[in-house]
PDB file of C-alpha atoms in Angstrom:
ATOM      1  CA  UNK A 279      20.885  39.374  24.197  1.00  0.00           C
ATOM      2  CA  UNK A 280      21.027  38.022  27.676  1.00  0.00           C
ATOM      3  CA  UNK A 281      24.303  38.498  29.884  1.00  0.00           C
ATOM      4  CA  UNK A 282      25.126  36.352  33.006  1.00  0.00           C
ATOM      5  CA  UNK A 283      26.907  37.917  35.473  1.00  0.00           C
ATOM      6  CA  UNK A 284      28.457  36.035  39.036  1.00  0.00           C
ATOM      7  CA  UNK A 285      29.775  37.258  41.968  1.00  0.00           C
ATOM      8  CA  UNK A 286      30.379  36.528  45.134  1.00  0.00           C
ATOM      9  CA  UNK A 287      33.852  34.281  45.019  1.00  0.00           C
ATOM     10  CA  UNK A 288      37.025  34.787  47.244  1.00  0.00           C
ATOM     11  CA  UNK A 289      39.481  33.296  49.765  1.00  0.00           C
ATOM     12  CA  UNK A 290      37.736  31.630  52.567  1.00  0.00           C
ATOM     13  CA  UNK A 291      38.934  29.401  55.242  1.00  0.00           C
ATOM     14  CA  UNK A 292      38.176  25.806  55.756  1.00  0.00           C
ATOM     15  CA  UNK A 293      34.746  25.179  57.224  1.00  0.00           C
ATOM     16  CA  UNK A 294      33.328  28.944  56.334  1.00  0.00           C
ATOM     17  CA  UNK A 295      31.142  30.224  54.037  1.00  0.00           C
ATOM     18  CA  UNK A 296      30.544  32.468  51.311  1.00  0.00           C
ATOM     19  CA  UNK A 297      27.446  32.909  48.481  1.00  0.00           C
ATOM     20  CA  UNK A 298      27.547  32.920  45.325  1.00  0.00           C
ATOM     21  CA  UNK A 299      25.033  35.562  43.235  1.00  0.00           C
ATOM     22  CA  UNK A 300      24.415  34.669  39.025  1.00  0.00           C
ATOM     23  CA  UNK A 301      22.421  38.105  37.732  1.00  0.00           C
ATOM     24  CA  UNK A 302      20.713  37.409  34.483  1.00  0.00           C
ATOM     25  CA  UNK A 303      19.808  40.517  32.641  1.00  0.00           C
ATOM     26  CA  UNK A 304      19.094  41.569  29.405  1.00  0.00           C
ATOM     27  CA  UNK A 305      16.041  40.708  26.945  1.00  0.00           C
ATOM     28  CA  UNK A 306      14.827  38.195  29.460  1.00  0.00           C
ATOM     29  CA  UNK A 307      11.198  36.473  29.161  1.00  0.00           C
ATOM     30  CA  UNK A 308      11.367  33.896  31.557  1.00  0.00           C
ATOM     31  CA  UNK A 309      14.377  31.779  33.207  1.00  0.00           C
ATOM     32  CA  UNK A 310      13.937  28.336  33.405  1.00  0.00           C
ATOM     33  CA  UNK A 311      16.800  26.028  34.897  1.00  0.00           C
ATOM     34  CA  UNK A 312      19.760  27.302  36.296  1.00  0.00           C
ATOM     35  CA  UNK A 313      22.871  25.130  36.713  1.00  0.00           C
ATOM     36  CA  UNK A 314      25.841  26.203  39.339  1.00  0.00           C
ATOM     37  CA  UNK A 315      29.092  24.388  38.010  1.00  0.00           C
ATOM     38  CA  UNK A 316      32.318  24.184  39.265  1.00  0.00           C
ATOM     39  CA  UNK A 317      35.915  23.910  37.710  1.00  0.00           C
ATOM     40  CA  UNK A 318      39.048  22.949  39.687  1.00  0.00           C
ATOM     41  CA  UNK A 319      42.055  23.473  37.925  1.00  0.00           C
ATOM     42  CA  UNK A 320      43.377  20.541  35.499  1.00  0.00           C
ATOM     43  CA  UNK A 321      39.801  19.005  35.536  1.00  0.00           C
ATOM     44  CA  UNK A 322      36.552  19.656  33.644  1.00  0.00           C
ATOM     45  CA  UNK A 323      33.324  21.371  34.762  1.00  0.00           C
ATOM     46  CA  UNK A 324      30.718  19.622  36.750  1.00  0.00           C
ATOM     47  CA  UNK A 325      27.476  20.303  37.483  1.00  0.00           C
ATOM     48  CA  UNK A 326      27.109  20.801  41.474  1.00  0.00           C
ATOM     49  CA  UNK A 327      23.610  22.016  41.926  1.00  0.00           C
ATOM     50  CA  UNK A 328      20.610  22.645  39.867  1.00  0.00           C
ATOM     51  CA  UNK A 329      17.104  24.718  39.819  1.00  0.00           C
ATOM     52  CA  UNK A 330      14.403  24.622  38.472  1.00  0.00           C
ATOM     53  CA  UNK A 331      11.475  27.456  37.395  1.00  0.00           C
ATOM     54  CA  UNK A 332       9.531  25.862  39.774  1.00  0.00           C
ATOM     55  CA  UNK A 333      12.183  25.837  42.208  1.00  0.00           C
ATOM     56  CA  UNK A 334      12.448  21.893  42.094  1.00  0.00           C
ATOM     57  CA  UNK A 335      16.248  21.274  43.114  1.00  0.00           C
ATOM     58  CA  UNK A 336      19.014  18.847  43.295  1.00  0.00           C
ATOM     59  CA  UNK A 337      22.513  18.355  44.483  1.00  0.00           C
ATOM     60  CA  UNK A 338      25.872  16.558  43.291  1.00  0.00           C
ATOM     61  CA  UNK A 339      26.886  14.200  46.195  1.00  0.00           C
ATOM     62  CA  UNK A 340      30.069  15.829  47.215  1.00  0.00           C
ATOM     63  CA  UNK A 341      27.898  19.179  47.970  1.00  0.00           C
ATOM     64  CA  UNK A 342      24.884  17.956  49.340  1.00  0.00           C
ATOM     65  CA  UNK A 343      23.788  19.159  52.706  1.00  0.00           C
ATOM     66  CA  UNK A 344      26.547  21.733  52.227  1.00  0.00           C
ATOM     67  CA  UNK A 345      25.260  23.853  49.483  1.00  0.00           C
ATOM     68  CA  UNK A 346      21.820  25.201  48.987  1.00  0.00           C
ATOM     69  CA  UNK A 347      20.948  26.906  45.389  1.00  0.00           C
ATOM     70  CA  UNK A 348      18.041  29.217  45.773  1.00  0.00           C
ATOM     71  CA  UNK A 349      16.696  31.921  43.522  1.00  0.00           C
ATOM     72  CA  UNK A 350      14.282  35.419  43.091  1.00  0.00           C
ATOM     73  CA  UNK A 351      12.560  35.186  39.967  1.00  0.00           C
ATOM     74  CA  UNK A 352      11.532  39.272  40.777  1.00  0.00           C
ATOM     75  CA  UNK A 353      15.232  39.943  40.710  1.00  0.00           C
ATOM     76  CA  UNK A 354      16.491  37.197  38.163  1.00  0.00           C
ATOM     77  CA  UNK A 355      18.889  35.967  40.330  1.00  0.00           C
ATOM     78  CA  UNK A 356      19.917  32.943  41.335  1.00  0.00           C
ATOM     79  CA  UNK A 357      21.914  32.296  44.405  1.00  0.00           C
ATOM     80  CA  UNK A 358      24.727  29.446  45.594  1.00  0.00           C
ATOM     81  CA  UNK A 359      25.241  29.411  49.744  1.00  0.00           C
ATOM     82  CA  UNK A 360      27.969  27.853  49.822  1.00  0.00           C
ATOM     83  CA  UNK A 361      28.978  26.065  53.943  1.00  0.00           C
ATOM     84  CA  UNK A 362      31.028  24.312  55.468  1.00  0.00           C
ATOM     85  CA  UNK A 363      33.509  24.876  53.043  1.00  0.00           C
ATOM     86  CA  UNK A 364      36.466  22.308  51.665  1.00  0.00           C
ATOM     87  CA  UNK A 365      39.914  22.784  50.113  1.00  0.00           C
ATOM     88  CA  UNK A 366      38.506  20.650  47.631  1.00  0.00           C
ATOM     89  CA  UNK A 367      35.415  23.140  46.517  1.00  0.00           C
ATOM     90  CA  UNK A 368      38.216  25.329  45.349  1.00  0.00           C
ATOM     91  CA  UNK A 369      37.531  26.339  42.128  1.00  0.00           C
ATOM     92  CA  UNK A 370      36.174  28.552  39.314  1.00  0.00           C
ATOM     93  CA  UNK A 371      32.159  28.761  39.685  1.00  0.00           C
ATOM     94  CA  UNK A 372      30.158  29.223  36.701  1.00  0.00           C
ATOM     95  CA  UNK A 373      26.625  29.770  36.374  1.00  0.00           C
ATOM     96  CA  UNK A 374      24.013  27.890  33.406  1.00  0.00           C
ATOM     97  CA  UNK A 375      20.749  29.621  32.638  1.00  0.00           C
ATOM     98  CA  UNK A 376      18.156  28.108  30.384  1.00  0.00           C
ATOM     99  CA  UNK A 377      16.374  31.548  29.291  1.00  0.00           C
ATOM    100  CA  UNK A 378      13.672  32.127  26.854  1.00  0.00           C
ATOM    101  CA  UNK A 379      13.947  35.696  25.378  1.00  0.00           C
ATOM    102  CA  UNK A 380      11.468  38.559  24.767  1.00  0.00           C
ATOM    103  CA  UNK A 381      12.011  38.325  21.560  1.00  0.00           C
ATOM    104  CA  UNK A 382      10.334  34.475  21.379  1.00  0.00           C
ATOM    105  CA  UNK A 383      14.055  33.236  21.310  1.00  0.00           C
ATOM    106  CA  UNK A 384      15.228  29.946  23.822  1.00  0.00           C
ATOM    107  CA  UNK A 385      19.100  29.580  24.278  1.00  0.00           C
ATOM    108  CA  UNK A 386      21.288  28.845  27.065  1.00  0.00           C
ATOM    109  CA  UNK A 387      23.867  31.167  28.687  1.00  0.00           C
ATOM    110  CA  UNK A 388      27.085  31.101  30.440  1.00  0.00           C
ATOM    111  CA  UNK A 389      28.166  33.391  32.862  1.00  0.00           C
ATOM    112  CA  UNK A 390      32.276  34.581  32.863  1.00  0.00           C
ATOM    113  CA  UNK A 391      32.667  32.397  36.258  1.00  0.00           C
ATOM    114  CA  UNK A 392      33.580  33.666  39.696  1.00  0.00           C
ATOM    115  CA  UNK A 393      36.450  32.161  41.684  1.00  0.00           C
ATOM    116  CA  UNK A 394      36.347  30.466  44.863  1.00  0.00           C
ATOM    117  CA  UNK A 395      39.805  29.449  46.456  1.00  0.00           C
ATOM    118  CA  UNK A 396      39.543  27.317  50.354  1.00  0.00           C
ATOM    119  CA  UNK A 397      42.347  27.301  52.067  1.00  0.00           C
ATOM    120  CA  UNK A 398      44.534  28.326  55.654  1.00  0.00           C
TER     121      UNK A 398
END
């Protein structure tokens, strides 16, 4: 099995900053891409930044320049730093991993979501 766990989320004010940690553990071969979507309330989930093994990434419009997704394959960890923070990034934060398994299996895994709320 492989478990996704995030952390990371709070209260921040306008224009700060906070980041965002996805630990992927378990029977774990090798992570591939890693997706960090977001979930306002009332709305569906969107993908706002992506990785990939070989670190290629890319951005959703209303993030870019704001957010930077990074990650340590030694620690199997990806990271979202999160600036310049809006009311409307408020949201739950959930984290994608494409992993292939020890065990010669390839699936892809959800984390339980962390929750980010902007405001004054």
């Amino acid at each position: 099995q492989v478990q996704l766990v995030e952390s990371g989320g709070g209260l921040v004010q306008p224009g700060g900053s906070l980041r965002l940690s996805c630990a992927v553990s378990g029977r774990v071969y090798k992570i591939n891409r890693v997706g960090w979507y977001y979930q306002a309330a009332g709305n569906e989930r969107e993908l706002g930044a992506g990785i990939t093994g070989t670190g290629t990434t890319a951005y959703a419009g209303s993030v870019k320049g704001r957010f930077i997704i990074s990650r340590d394959n030694v620690k199997n960890t990806i990271y979202l730093q999160m600036n310049s923070l809006k009311p409307e990034d408020t949201g739950t934060y959930y984290c994608k991993a494409d992993v292939e398994s020890d065990n010669f299996q390839i699936g892809a895994y959800w984390g339980q979501g962390t929750r980010v709320t902007v405001s004054s």
